[in-house]
Short mmCIF file of the C-alpha atoms (twelve columns), coordinates in Angstrom:
data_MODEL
# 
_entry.id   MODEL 
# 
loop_
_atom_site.group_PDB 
_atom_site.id 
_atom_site.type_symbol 
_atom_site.label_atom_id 
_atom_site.label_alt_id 
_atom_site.label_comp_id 
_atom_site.label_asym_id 
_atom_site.label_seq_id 
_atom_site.Cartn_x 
_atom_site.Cartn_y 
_atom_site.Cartn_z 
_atom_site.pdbx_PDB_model_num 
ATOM 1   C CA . UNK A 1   105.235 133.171 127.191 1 
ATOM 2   C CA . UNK A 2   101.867 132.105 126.682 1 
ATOM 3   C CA . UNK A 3   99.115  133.568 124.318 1 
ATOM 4   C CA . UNK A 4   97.262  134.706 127.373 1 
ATOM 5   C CA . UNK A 5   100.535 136.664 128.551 1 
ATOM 6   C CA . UNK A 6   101.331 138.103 125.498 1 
ATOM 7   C CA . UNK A 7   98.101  139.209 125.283 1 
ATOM 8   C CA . UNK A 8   98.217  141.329 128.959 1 
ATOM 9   C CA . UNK A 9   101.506 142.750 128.044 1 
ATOM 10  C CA . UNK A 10  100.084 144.133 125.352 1 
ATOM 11  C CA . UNK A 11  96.659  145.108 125.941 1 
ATOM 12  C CA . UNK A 12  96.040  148.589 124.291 1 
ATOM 13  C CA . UNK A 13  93.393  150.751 125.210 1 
ATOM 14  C CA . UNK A 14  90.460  148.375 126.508 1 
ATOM 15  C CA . UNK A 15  87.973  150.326 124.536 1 
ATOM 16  C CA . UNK A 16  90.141  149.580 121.097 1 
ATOM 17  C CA . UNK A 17  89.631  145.773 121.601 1 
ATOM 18  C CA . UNK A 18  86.347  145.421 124.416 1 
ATOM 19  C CA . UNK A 19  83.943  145.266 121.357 1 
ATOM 20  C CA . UNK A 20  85.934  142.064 119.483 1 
ATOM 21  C CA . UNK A 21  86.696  139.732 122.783 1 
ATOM 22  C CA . UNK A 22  82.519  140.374 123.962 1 
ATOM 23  C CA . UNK A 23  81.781  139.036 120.418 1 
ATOM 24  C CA . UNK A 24  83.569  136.081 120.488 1 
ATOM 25  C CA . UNK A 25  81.709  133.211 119.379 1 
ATOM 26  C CA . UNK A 26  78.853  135.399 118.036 1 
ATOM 27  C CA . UNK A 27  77.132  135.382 114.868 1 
ATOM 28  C CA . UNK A 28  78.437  139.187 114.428 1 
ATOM 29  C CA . UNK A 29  81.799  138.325 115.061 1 
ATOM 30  C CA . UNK A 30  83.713  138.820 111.850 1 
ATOM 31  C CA . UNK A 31  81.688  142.182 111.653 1 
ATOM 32  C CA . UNK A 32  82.675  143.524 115.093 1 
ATOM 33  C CA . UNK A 33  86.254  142.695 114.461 1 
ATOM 34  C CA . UNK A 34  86.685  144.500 111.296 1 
ATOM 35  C CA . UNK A 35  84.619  147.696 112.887 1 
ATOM 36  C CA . UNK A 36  87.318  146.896 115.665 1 
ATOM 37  C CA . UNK A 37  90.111  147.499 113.188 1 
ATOM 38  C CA . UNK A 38  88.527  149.950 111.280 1 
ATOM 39  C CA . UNK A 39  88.035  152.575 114.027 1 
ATOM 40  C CA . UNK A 40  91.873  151.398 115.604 1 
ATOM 41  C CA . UNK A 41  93.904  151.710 111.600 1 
ATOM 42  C CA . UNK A 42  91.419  152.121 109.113 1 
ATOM 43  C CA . UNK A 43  91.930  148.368 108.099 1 
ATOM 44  C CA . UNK A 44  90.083  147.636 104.394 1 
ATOM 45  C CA . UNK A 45  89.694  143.966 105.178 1 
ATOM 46  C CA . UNK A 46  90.014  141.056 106.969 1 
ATOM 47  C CA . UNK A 47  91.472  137.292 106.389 1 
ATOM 48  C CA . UNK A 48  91.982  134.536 108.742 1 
ATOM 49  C CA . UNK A 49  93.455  131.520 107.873 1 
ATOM 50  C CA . UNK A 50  94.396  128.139 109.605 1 
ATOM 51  C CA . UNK A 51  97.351  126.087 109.623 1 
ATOM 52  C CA . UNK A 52  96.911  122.574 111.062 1 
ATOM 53  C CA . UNK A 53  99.976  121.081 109.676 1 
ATOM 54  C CA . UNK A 54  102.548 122.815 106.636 1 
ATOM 55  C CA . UNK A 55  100.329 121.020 103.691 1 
ATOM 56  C CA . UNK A 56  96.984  122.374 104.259 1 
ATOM 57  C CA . UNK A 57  95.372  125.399 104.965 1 
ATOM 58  C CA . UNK A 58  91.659  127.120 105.450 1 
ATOM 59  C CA . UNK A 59  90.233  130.025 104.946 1 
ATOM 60  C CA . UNK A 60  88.287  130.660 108.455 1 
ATOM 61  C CA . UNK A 61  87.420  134.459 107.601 1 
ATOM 62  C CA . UNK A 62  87.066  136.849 105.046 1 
ATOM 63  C CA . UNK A 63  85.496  140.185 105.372 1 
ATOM 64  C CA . UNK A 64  85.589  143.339 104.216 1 
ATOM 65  C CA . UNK A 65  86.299  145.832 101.232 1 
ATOM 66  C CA . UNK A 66  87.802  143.354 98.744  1 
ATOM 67  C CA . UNK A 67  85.225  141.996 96.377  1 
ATOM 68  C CA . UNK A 68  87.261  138.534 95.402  1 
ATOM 69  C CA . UNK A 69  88.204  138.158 98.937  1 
ATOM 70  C CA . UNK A 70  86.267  134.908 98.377  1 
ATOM 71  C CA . UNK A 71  88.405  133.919 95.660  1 
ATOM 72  C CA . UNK A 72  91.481  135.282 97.286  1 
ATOM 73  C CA . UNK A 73  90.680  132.792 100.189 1 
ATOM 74  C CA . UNK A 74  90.191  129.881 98.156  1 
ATOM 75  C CA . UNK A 75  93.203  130.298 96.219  1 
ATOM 76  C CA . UNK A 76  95.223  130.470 99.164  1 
ATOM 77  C CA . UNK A 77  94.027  127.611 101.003 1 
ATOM 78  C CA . UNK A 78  94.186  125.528 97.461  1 
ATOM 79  C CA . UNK A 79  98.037  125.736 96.872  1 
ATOM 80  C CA . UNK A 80  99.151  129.747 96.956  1 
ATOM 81  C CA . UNK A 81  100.125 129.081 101.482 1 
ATOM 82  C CA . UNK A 82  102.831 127.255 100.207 1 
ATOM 83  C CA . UNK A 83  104.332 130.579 98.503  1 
ATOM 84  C CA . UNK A 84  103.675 132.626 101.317 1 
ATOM 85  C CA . UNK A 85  106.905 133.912 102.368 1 
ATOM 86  C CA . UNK A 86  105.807 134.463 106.472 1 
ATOM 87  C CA . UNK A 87  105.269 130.161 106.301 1 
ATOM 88  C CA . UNK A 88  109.199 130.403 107.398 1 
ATOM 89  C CA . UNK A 89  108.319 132.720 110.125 1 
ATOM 90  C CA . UNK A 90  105.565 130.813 111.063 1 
ATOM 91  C CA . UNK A 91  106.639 128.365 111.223 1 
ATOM 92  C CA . UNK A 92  109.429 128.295 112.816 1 
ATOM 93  C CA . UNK A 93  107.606 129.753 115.939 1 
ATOM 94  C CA . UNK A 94  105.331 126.391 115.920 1 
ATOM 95  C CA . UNK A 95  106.862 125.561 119.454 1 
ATOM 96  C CA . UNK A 96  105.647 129.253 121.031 1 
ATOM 97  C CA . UNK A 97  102.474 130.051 122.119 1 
ATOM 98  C CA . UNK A 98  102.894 133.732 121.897 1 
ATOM 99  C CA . UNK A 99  101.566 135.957 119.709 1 
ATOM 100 C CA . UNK A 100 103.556 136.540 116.317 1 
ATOM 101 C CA . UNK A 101 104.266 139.774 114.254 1 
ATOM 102 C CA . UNK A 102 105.115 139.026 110.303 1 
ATOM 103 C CA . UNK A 103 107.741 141.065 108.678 1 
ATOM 104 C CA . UNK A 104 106.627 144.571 107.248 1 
ATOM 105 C CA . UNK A 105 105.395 144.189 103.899 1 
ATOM 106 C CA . UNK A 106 107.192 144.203 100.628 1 
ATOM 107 C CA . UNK A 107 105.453 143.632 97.277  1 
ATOM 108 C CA . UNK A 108 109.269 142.024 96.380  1 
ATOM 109 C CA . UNK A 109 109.023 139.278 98.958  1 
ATOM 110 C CA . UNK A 110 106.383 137.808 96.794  1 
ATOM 111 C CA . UNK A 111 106.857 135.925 93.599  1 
ATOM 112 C CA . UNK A 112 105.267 137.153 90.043  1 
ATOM 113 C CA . UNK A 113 101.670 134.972 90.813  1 
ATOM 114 C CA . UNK A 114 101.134 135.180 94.008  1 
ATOM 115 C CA . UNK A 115 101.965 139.884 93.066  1 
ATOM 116 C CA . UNK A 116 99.743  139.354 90.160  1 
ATOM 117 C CA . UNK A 117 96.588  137.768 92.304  1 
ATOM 118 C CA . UNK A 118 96.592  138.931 95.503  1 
ATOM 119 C CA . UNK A 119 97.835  142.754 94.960  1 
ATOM 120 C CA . UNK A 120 96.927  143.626 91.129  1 
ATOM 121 C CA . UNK A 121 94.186  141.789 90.529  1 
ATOM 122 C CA . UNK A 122 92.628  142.513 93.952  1 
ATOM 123 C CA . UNK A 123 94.194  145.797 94.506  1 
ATOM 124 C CA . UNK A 124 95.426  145.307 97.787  1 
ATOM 125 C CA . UNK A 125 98.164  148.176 98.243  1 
ATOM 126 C CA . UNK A 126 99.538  147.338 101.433 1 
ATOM 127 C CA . UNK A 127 99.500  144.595 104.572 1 
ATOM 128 C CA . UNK A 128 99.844  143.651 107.788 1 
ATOM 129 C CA . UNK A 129 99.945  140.634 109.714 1 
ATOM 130 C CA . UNK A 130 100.174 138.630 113.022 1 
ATOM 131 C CA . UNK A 131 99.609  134.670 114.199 1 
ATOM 132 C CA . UNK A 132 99.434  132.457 116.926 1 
ATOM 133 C CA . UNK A 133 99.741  128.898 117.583 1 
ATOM 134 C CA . UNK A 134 96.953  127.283 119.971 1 
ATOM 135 C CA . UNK A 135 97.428  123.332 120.498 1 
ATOM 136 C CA . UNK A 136 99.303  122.180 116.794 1 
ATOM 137 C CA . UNK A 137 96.827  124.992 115.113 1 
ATOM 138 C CA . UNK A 138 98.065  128.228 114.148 1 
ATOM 139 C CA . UNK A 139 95.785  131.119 113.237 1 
ATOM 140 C CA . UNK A 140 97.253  133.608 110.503 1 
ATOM 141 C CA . UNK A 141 95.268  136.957 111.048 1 
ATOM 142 C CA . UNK A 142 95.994  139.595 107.697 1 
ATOM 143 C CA . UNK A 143 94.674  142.909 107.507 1 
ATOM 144 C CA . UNK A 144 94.510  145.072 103.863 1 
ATOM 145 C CA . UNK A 145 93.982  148.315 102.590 1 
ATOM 146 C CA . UNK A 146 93.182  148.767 99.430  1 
ATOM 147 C CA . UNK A 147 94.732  151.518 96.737  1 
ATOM 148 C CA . UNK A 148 91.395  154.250 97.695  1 
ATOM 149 C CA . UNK A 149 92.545  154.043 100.849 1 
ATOM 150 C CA . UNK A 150 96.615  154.001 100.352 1 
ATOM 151 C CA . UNK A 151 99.110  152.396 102.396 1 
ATOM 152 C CA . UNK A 152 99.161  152.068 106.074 1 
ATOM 153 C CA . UNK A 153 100.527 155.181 108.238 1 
ATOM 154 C CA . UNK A 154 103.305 154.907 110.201 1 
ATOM 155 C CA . UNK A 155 101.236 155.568 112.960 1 
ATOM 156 C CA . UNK A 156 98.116  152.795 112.266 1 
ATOM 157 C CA . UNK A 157 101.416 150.669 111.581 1 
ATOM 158 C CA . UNK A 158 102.074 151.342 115.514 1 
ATOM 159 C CA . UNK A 159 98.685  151.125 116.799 1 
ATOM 160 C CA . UNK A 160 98.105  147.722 115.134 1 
ATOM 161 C CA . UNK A 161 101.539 146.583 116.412 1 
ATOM 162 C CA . UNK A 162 99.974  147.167 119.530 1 
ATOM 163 C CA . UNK A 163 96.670  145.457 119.286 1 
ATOM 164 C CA . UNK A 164 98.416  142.616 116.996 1 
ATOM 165 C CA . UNK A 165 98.641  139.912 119.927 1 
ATOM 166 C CA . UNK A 166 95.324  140.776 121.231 1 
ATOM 167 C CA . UNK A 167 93.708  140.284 118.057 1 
ATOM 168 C CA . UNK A 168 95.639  136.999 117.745 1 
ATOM 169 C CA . UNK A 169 94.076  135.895 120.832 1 
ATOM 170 C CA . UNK A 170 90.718  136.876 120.442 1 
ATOM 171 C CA . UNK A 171 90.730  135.456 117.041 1 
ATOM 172 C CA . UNK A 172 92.424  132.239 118.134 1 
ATOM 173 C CA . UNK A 173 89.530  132.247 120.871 1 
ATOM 174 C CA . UNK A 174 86.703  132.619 119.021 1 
ATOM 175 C CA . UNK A 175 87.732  129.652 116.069 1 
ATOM 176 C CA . UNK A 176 88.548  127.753 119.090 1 
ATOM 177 C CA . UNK A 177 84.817  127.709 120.778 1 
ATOM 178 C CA . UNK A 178 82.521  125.054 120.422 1 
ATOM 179 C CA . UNK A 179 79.274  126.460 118.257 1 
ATOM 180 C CA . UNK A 180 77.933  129.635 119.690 1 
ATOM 181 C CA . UNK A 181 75.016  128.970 122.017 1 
ATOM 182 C CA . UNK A 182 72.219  131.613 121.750 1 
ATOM 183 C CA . UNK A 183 72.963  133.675 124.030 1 
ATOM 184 C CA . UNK A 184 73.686  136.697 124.489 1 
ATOM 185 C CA . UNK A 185 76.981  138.616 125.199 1 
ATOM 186 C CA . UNK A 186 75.561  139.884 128.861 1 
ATOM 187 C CA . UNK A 187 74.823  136.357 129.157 1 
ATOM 188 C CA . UNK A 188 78.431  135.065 128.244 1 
ATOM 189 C CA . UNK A 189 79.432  137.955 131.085 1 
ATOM 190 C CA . UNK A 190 77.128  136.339 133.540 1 
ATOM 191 C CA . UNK A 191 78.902  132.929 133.235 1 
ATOM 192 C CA . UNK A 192 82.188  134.814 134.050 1 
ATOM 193 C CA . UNK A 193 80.964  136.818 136.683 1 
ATOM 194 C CA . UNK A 194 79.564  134.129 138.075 1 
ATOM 195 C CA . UNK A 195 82.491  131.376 137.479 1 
ATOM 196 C CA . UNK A 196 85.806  133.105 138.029 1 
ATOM 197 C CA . UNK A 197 87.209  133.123 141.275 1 
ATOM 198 C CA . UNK A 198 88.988  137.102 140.989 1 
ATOM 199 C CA . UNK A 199 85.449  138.133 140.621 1 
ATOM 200 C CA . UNK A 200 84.184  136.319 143.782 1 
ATOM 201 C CA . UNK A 201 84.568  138.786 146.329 1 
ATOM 202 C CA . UNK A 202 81.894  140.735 144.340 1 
ATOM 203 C CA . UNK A 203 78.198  140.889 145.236 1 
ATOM 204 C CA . UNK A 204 75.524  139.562 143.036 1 
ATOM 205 C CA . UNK A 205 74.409  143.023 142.993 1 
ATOM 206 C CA . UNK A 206 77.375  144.523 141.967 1 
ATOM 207 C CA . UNK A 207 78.108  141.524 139.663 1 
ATOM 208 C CA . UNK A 208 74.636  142.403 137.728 1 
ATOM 209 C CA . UNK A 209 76.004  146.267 137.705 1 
ATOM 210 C CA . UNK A 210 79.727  145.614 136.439 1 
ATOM 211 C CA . UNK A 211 77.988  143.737 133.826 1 
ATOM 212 C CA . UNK A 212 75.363  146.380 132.763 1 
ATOM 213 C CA . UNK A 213 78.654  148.737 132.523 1 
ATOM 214 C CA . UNK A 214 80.724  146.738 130.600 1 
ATOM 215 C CA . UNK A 215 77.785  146.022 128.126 1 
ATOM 216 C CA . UNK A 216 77.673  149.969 127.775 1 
ATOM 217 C CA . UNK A 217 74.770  151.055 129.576 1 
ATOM 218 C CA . UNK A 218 74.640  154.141 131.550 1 
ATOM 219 C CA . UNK A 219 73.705  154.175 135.483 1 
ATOM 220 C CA . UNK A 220 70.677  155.454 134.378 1 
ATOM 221 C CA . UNK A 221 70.281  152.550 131.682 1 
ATOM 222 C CA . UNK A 222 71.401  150.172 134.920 1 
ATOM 223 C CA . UNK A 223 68.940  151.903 137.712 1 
ATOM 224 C CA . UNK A 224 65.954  151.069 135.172 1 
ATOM 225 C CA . UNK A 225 66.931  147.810 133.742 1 
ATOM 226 C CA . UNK A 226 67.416  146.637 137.494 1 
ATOM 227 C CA . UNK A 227 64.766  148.588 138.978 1 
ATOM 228 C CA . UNK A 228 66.832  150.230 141.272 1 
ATOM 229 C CA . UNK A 229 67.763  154.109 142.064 1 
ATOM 230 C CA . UNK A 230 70.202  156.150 140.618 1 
ATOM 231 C CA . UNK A 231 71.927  156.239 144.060 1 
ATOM 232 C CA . UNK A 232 72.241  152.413 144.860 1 
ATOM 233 C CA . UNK A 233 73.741  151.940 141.180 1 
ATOM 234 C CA . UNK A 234 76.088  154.123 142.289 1 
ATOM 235 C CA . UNK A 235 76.736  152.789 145.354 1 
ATOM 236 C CA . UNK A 236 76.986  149.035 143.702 1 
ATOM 237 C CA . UNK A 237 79.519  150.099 141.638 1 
ATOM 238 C CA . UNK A 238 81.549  152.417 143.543 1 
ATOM 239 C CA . UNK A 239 81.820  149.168 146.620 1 
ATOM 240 C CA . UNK A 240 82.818  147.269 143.386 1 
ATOM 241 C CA . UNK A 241 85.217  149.241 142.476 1 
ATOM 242 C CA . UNK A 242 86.635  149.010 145.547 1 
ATOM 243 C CA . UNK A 243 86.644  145.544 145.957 1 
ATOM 244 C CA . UNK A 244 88.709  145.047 142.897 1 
ATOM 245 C CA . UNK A 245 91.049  147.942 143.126 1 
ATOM 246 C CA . UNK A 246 90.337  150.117 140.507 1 
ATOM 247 C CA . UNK A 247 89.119  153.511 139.905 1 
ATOM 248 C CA . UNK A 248 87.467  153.446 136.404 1 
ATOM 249 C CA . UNK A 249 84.968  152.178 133.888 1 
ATOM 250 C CA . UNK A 250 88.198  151.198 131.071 1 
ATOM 251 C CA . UNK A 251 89.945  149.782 134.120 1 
ATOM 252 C CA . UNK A 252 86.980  147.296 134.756 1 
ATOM 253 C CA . UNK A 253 87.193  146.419 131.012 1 
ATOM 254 C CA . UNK A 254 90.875  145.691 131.325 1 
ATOM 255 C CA . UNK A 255 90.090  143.342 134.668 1 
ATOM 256 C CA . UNK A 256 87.806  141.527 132.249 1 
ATOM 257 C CA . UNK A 257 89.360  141.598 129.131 1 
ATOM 258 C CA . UNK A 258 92.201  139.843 130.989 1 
ATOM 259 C CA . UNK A 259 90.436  137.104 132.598 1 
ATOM 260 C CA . UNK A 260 88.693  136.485 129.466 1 
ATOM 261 C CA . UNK A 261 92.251  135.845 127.738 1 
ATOM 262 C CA . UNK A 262 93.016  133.700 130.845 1 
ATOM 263 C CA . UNK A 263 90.173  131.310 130.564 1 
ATOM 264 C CA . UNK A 264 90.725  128.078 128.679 1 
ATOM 265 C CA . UNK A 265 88.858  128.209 125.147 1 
ATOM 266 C CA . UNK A 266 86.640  125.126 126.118 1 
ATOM 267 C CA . UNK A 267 85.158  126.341 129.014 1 
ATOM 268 C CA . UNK A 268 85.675  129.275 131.891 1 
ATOM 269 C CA . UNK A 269 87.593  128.413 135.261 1 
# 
């Protein structure tokens, strides 16, 4: 299974994850995908780390509620990886391109160092985390809470189980790009419209409207940033709808969210 099929069997409720995969390879990224997990499991912070081989590693992002998340980061990529006790589980999935989910966590799997750094001294209370290998890299995506906050419910437990191999993805996706260009994310939207042959059969019309939507404007919003009446926005979207088979605004962000996790990380189809 590849990352991009892991991802659609697994694709939670568009809304939950639209906001991370329209920031990828944005400036605002690392923000957007902790607001992401905020709103989705009240996730404290963030860390991303890279494995390009089973004697290095890099911290690629660290955001947050953790003040010595910095620290943390450095520390891990400097020798503490080589402790981690998911390395065997990471490992040993090198070969797969799907998504991963790490054992629940235990403050026991750890030994007395790594306990006395990463959860007393920072007071992280409680983890979760996922990974996925793109090309010989693998991306190891952890989320914390912090003792405020308490552990994880059993229920954020599920919803991030569910969201785990987008996340993956979209994190996988966004390391992977080439320097963000300044544009915008209506802009990044605009190349897919306009480049991905299961949006062809659209309209450039109704391309410029599915964008407008899926960048959260209302049809009023649409009608005056295109100039147009309330009635032909309408119209626009309701042939485009029809076009592609579906019935609904989230259903038009799951088209998308799709293709975008179909699309090669170096360029669109």
């Amino acid at each position: 299974m590849s990352a991009g099929e892991a991802f659609r069997a697994a694709v939670p409720r568009e809304q939950d994850v639209a906001g991370a995969v329209l920031a990828i390879g944005r400036p605002g990224f690392a923000d957007t995908l902790l607001s992401t997990l905020r709103r989705v499991a009240d996730v404290g912070h963030c860390m991303v780390f890279s494995f390009a081989g089973e004697r290095s590693a890099r911290c690629l992002l660290d955001v947050g509620n953790i003040p010595i998340g910095g620290d943390l980061g450095q520390a891990y990529s400097g020798h503490f990886h080589q402790a981690d006790p998911n390395r065997d589980t990471i490992f040993s999935h090198r070969t797969s391109a799907a998504p991963i989910l790490l054992p629940t966590f235990a403050r026991r799997m750890y030994n007395d160092s790594y306990r006395k750094l990463f959860f007393e001294d920072s007071d992280i209370v409680d983890k979760f985390a996922t990974a996925i290998w793109v090309e010989g890299t693998c991306f190891y995506v952890n989320f914390y809470r912090i003792t405020a906050q308490g552990r994880f419910e059993r229920a954020q437990i599920e919803r991030l189980k569910r969201i785990a191999p987008a996340i993956s993805a979209v994190v996988a996706r966004h390391f992977e790009q080439a320097p963000a260009a300044p544009d915008t994310p209506r802009q990044n939207l605009g190349t897919l419209f306009a480049t991905h042959k299961a949006l062809s059969c659209l309209t450039s019309r109704e391309k410029e409207v599915c964008q407008r939507i899926l960048s959260g404007l209302s049809s009023e919003a649409i009608s005056a940033d295109l100039d147009i009446s309330i009635h032909s926005t309408l119209t626009y979207r309701k042939r485009a709808y029809e076009k592609l088979g579906i019935s609904s605004q989230n259903e038009l962000f799951g088209i998308v969210l799709k293709l975008l996790m179909q699309t090669p990380v170096h360029g669109l189809n």
